[in-house]
Amino acid sequence: MGHDIKTLKEAIALMRRVWREASGFFLSIELWLMVLAAAGTVGGAWLAMLGDAWSLPILAFGFGYIPARLVLHLKRILAWPYI
């Protein structure tokens, strides 16, 4: 990365600057939708192993998000503003 950090104060300043620059990503709705889809996929698979019928709608959401995300990007409803 090439940062010449010599003191704790410089390290803290760099860490704050990095978090400030990355906050747009961490606060984006798309990140949280991806996390929710991943959790739904894992949770749905776990419920399927247990034989629970709730696994079907949860897995449908988890796998349905992938094509829905593509459509939302093509319609410019979702966008990556920092790329």
PDB file of C-alpha atoms in Angstrom:
ATOM      1  CA  MET A   1       0.000   0.000   0.000  1.00  0.00           C
ATOM      2  CA  GLY A   2       2.935   2.316   0.481  1.00  0.00           C
ATOM      3  CA  HIS A   3       1.890   4.184   3.618  1.00  0.00           C
ATOM      4  CA  ASP A   4       4.800   5.386   5.700  1.00  0.00           C
ATOM      5  CA  ILE A   5       3.253   5.282   9.172  1.00  0.00           C
ATOM      6  CA  LYS A   6       5.554   5.971  12.080  1.00  0.00           C
ATOM      7  CA  THR A   7       3.286   7.013  14.928  1.00  0.00           C
ATOM      8  CA  LEU A   8       0.025   5.846  16.417  1.00  0.00           C
ATOM      9  CA  LYS A   9      -1.529   9.219  15.560  1.00  0.00           C
ATOM     10  CA  GLU A  10      -0.725   8.729  11.851  1.00  0.00           C
ATOM     11  CA  ALA A  11      -2.168   5.216  11.959  1.00  0.00           C
ATOM     12  CA  ILE A  12      -5.407   6.450  13.520  1.00  0.00           C
ATOM     13  CA  ALA A  13      -5.652   9.282  10.986  1.00  0.00           C
ATOM     14  CA  LEU A  14      -5.177   6.821   8.122  1.00  0.00           C
ATOM     15  CA  MET A  15      -7.744   4.443   9.579  1.00  0.00           C
ATOM     16  CA  ARG A  16     -10.310   7.255   9.906  1.00  0.00           C
ATOM     17  CA  ARG A  17      -9.668   8.398   6.342  1.00  0.00           C
ATOM     18  CA  VAL A  18     -10.098   4.870   4.982  1.00  0.00           C
ATOM     19  CA  TRP A  19     -13.326   4.290   6.935  1.00  0.00           C
ATOM     20  CA  ARG A  20     -14.668   7.662   5.797  1.00  0.00           C
ATOM     21  CA  GLU A  21     -13.959   6.801   2.157  1.00  0.00           C
ATOM     22  CA  ALA A  22     -15.473   3.322   2.503  1.00  0.00           C
ATOM     23  CA  SER A  23     -18.599   4.456   4.355  1.00  0.00           C
ATOM     24  CA  GLY A  24     -20.515   4.837   1.077  1.00  0.00           C
ATOM     25  CA  PHE A  25     -20.039   1.152   0.433  1.00  0.00           C
ATOM     26  CA  PHE A  26     -20.944   0.027   3.952  1.00  0.00           C
ATOM     27  CA  LEU A  27     -24.077   2.177   4.008  1.00  0.00           C
ATOM     28  CA  SER A  28     -25.282   1.181   0.529  1.00  0.00           C
ATOM     29  CA  ILE A  29     -28.556  -0.683   0.205  1.00  0.00           C
ATOM     30  CA  GLU A  30     -26.988  -3.114  -2.235  1.00  0.00           C
ATOM     31  CA  LEU A  31     -24.460  -4.401   0.276  1.00  0.00           C
ATOM     32  CA  TRP A  32     -27.187  -5.110   2.806  1.00  0.00           C
ATOM     33  CA  LEU A  33     -29.362  -6.795   0.163  1.00  0.00           C
ATOM     34  CA  MET A  34     -26.428  -9.068  -0.726  1.00  0.00           C
ATOM     35  CA  VAL A  35     -25.846  -9.863   2.952  1.00  0.00           C
ATOM     36  CA  LEU A  36     -29.566 -10.622   3.368  1.00  0.00           C
ATOM     37  CA  ALA A  37     -29.565 -12.858   0.276  1.00  0.00           C
ATOM     38  CA  ALA A  38     -26.493 -14.723   1.511  1.00  0.00           C
ATOM     39  CA  ALA A  39     -28.013 -15.190   4.962  1.00  0.00           C
ATOM     40  CA  GLY A  40     -31.256 -16.347   3.353  1.00  0.00           C
ATOM     41  CA  THR A  41     -29.420 -18.893   1.242  1.00  0.00           C
ATOM     42  CA  VAL A  42     -27.519 -20.291   4.225  1.00  0.00           C
ATOM     43  CA  GLY A  43     -30.601 -20.221   6.446  1.00  0.00           C
ATOM     44  CA  GLY A  44     -32.748 -21.793   3.748  1.00  0.00           C
ATOM     45  CA  ALA A  45     -30.245 -24.577   3.214  1.00  0.00           C
ATOM     46  CA  TRP A  46     -30.144 -25.206   6.956  1.00  0.00           C
ATOM     47  CA  LEU A  47     -33.938 -25.336   7.152  1.00  0.00           C
ATOM     48  CA  ALA A  48     -34.004 -27.670   4.135  1.00  0.00           C
ATOM     49  CA  MET A  49     -31.639 -30.026   5.938  1.00  0.00           C
ATOM     50  CA  LEU A  50     -34.023 -29.957   8.889  1.00  0.00           C
ATOM     51  CA  GLY A  51     -36.954 -30.704   6.571  1.00  0.00           C
ATOM     52  CA  ASP A  52     -38.799 -27.445   7.239  1.00  0.00           C
ATOM     53  CA  ALA A  53     -41.119 -26.085   4.546  1.00  0.00           C
ATOM     54  CA  TRP A  54     -40.015 -22.501   5.301  1.00  0.00           C
ATOM     55  CA  SER A  55     -36.812 -23.299   3.439  1.00  0.00           C
ATOM     56  CA  LEU A  56     -38.573 -22.952   0.081  1.00  0.00           C
ATOM     57  CA  PRO A  57     -39.517 -19.241   0.227  1.00  0.00           C
ATOM     58  CA  ILE A  58     -36.246 -18.372   1.952  1.00  0.00           C
ATOM     59  CA  LEU A  59     -34.199 -20.157  -0.708  1.00  0.00           C
ATOM     60  CA  ALA A  60     -36.365 -18.589  -3.430  1.00  0.00           C
ATOM     61  CA  PHE A  61     -35.465 -15.151  -2.072  1.00  0.00           C
ATOM     62  CA  GLY A  62     -31.782 -16.024  -1.804  1.00  0.00           C
ATOM     63  CA  PHE A  63     -31.513 -17.360  -5.339  1.00  0.00           C
ATOM     64  CA  GLY A  64     -34.051 -14.928  -6.808  1.00  0.00           C
ATOM     65  CA  TYR A  65     -32.018 -11.936  -5.737  1.00  0.00           C
ATOM     66  CA  ILE A  66     -29.308 -12.761  -8.284  1.00  0.00           C
ATOM     67  CA  PRO A  67     -31.424 -12.180 -11.431  1.00  0.00           C
ATOM     68  CA  ALA A  68     -33.375  -9.401  -9.692  1.00  0.00           C
ATOM     69  CA  ARG A  69     -30.104  -7.588  -8.994  1.00  0.00           C
ATOM     70  CA  LEU A  70     -29.144  -7.819 -12.653  1.00  0.00           C
ATOM     71  CA  VAL A  71     -32.476  -6.343 -13.731  1.00  0.00           C
ATOM     72  CA  LEU A  72     -32.268  -3.563 -11.140  1.00  0.00           C
ATOM     73  CA  HIS A  73     -28.783  -2.639 -12.363  1.00  0.00           C
ATOM     74  CA  LEU A  74     -29.889  -2.619 -15.994  1.00  0.00           C
ATOM     75  CA  LYS A  75     -32.801  -0.330 -15.125  1.00  0.00           C
ATOM     76  CA  ARG A  76     -30.402   1.903 -13.133  1.00  0.00           C
ATOM     77  CA  ILE A  77     -32.406   1.485  -9.926  1.00  0.00           C
ATOM     78  CA  LEU A  78     -29.321   0.105  -8.190  1.00  0.00           C
ATOM     79  CA  ALA A  79     -25.923   1.545  -8.997  1.00  0.00           C
ATOM     80  CA  TRP A  80     -22.390   1.506  -7.646  1.00  0.00           C
ATOM     81  CA  PRO A  81     -21.717   5.234  -7.234  1.00  0.00           C
ATOM     82  CA  TYR A  82     -18.086   4.807  -6.202  1.00  0.00           C
ATOM     83  CA  ILE A  83     -16.830   2.845  -9.227  1.00  0.00           C
TER      84      ILE A  83
END
